[in-house]
Amino acid sequence: MDKPPVPVTARCPVRTALELLGGKWKLLILYQLEQSPARLSALKARIPDISEKMLIQELKVMVDSGLVHRKNFGEVPPRVEYRLTEKGRLAMPVIAACRAFGQAYVRGLRE
Amino acid sequence: MDKPPVPVTARCPVRTALELLGGKWKLLILYQLEQSPARLSALKARIPDISEKMLIQELKVMVDSGLVHRKNFGEVPPRVEYRLTEKGRLAMPVIAACRAFGQAYVRGLRE
DNA sequence: CTGCATCCGTTATGATACTG
DNA sequence: CAGTATCATAACGGATGCAG
């Protein structure tokens, strides 16, 4: 019900990123949407251990921040598709960097 | 009571990164350590809104995961210096990507 | 199918005072 | 200065039932 006055403007850009992408699921959801647009049920299947509540909640947050677009087909039964926006694509390098880090870190454990 | 069998090995690398770098403070601390090694008090000064508890706690976690090195000079009064390890440097691209994302996102808001 | 609301336990985070 | 202990609160996350 409350709108934070100035959530993400004019500050340390790393903090901006943390606010927009932080949390347990946002990057993983964006990671899936990177491959292709998807419906809620498809996302749920691709991220098996996320609860439906968190999935919807995080999608809504990212729709509000402009990272994800929500397209309601207005059909019956309901059909809704989620896909990345242009802003959402800006997050792809972050995901790529995380992937690279994760791989390099694990590789380092085996040397 | 339960230990996850395989915490960070052999899994989605993005999740590995999230586990090691996730949370509100780790990236910000690493970001400061990127510039130069620093003592606890210096870090606290550079990250004004972190509590001492969280700073020490997160540093300890990252020492345990091998991202940060802790050097105790064994002097009186105490003197401890924190700096990045080689593994810690692997996270720098993630921070750079977050910076770039934050800047690009904010820039997008003004167009 | 998609989405929302509610209850509830766990975790994360913080303020403060204290120790060596 | 570096670190610990305690206590409180806020945020997170999950299960379930309900609605359009």
JSON list of C-alpha atoms (C1' of nucleotides) in Angstrom, two decimals, chain B residues 29-44 46-47 52-64 67-73 78-85 89, chain D residues 1-4:
[
{"chain": "B", "resi": 29, "resn": "ILE", "atom": "CA", "xyz": [32.15, -5.29, 1.41]},
{"chain": "B", "resi": 30, "resn": "LEU", "atom": "CA", "xyz": [34.01, -6.94, -1.43]},
{"chain": "B", "resi": 31, "resn": "TYR", "atom": "CA", "xyz": [33.53, -3.76, -3.41]},
{"chain": "B", "resi": 32, "resn": "GLN", "atom": "CA", "xyz": [35.38, -1.81, -0.75]},
{"chain": "B", "resi": 33, "resn": "LEU", "atom": "CA", "xyz": [38.10, -4.40, -0.42]},
{"chain": "B", "resi": 34, "resn": "GLU", "atom": "CA", "xyz": [38.62, -4.26, -4.14]},
{"chain": "B", "resi": 35, "resn": "GLN", "atom": "CA", "xyz": [40.08, -0.79, -3.78]},
{"chain": "B", "resi": 36, "resn": "SER", "atom": "CA", "xyz": [42.55, -1.79, -1.09]},
{"chain": "B", "resi": 37, "resn": "PRO", "atom": "CA", "xyz": [42.95, -4.00, 1.95]},
{"chain": "B", "resi": 38, "resn": "ALA", "atom": "CA", "xyz": [41.38, -2.42, 4.97]},
{"chain": "B", "resi": 39, "resn": "ARG", "atom": "CA", "xyz": [40.96, -2.70, 8.68]},
{"chain": "B", "resi": 40, "resn": "LEU", "atom": "CA", "xyz": [37.61, -3.26, 10.31]},
{"chain": "B", "resi": 41, "resn": "SER", "atom": "CA", "xyz": [37.24, 0.36, 11.35]},
{"chain": "B", "resi": 42, "resn": "ALA", "atom": "CA", "xyz": [38.07, 1.56, 7.87]},
{"chain": "B", "resi": 43, "resn": "LEU", "atom": "CA", "xyz": [35.45, -0.69, 6.33]},
{"chain": "B", "resi": 44, "resn": "LYS", "atom": "CA", "xyz": [32.93, 0.49, 8.85]},
{"chain": "B", "resi": 46, "resn": "ARG", "atom": "CA", "xyz": [33.33, 3.36, 4.20]},
{"chain": "B", "resi": 47, "resn": "ILE", "atom": "CA", "xyz": [30.02, 1.55, 4.60]},
{"chain": "B", "resi": 52, "resn": "GLU", "atom": "CA", "xyz": [29.36, -3.72, 13.24]},
{"chain": "B", "resi": 53, "resn": "LYS", "atom": "CA", "xyz": [27.74, -7.04, 13.87]},
{"chain": "B", "resi": 54, "resn": "MET", "atom": "CA", "xyz": [26.83, -7.61, 10.24]},
{"chain": "B", "resi": 55, "resn": "LEU", "atom": "CA", "xyz": [30.22, -6.42, 9.06]},
{"chain": "B", "resi": 56, "resn": "ILE", "atom": "CA", "xyz": [32.10, -8.86, 11.26]},
{"chain": "B", "resi": 57, "resn": "GLN", "atom": "CA", "xyz": [29.63, -11.63, 10.59]},
{"chain": "B", "resi": 58, "resn": "GLU", "atom": "CA", "xyz": [29.75, -11.30, 6.82]},
{"chain": "B", "resi": 59, "resn": "LEU", "atom": "CA", "xyz": [33.52, -10.98, 6.84]},
{"chain": "B", "resi": 60, "resn": "LYS", "atom": "CA", "xyz": [33.74, -14.21, 8.78]},
{"chain": "B", "resi": 61, "resn": "VAL", "atom": "CA", "xyz": [31.48, -15.99, 6.34]},
{"chain": "B", "resi": 62, "resn": "MET", "atom": "CA", "xyz": [33.58, -14.84, 3.43]},
{"chain": "B", "resi": 63, "resn": "VAL", "atom": "CA", "xyz": [36.79, -15.79, 5.20]},
{"chain": "B", "resi": 64, "resn": "ASP", "atom": "CA", "xyz": [35.32, -19.25, 5.64]},
{"chain": "B", "resi": 67, "resn": "LEU", "atom": "CA", "xyz": [36.91, -15.04, -0.59]},
{"chain": "B", "resi": 68, "resn": "VAL", "atom": "CA", "xyz": [38.60, -12.85, 2.00]},
{"chain": "B", "resi": 69, "resn": "HIS", "atom": "CA", "xyz": [41.85, -13.19, 3.88]},
{"chain": "B", "resi": 70, "resn": "ARG", "atom": "CA", "xyz": [42.12, -12.11, 7.48]},
{"chain": "B", "resi": 71, "resn": "LYS", "atom": "CA", "xyz": [45.52, -11.07, 8.73]},
{"chain": "B", "resi": 72, "resn": "ASN", "atom": "CA", "xyz": [45.92, -10.63, 12.44]},
{"chain": "B", "resi": 73, "resn": "PHE", "atom": "CA", "xyz": [49.01, -8.64, 13.32]},
{"chain": "B", "resi": 78, "resn": "PRO", "atom": "CA", "xyz": [44.54, -5.22, 18.11]},
{"chain": "B", "resi": 79, "resn": "ARG", "atom": "CA", "xyz": [45.17, -4.76, 14.44]},
{"chain": "B", "resi": 80, "resn": "VAL", "atom": "CA", "xyz": [43.52, -6.87, 11.79]},
{"chain": "B", "resi": 81, "resn": "GLU", "atom": "CA", "xyz": [43.60, -6.37, 8.08]},
{"chain": "B", "resi": 82, "resn": "TYR", "atom": "CA", "xyz": [41.19, -7.82, 5.54]},
{"chain": "B", "resi": 83, "resn": "ARG", "atom": "CA", "xyz": [41.95, -8.26, 1.89]},
{"chain": "B", "resi": 84, "resn": "LEU", "atom": "CA", "xyz": [40.69, -10.16, -1.10]},
{"chain": "B", "resi": 85, "resn": "THR", "atom": "CA", "xyz": [41.98, -13.60, -1.90]},
{"chain": "B", "resi": 89, "resn": "ARG", "atom": "CA", "xyz": [38.94, -11.45, -7.02]},
{"chain": "D", "resi": 1, "resn": "DC", "atom": "C1'", "xyz": [40.59, -1.59, 18.00]},
{"chain": "D", "resi": 2, "resn": "DA", "atom": "C1'", "xyz": [38.57, -5.82, 17.26]},
{"chain": "D", "resi": 3, "resn": "DG", "atom": "C1'", "xyz": [35.25, -8.80, 18.55]},
{"chain": "D", "resi": 4, "resn": "DT", "atom": "C1'", "xyz": [31.30, -10.91, 21.45]}
]
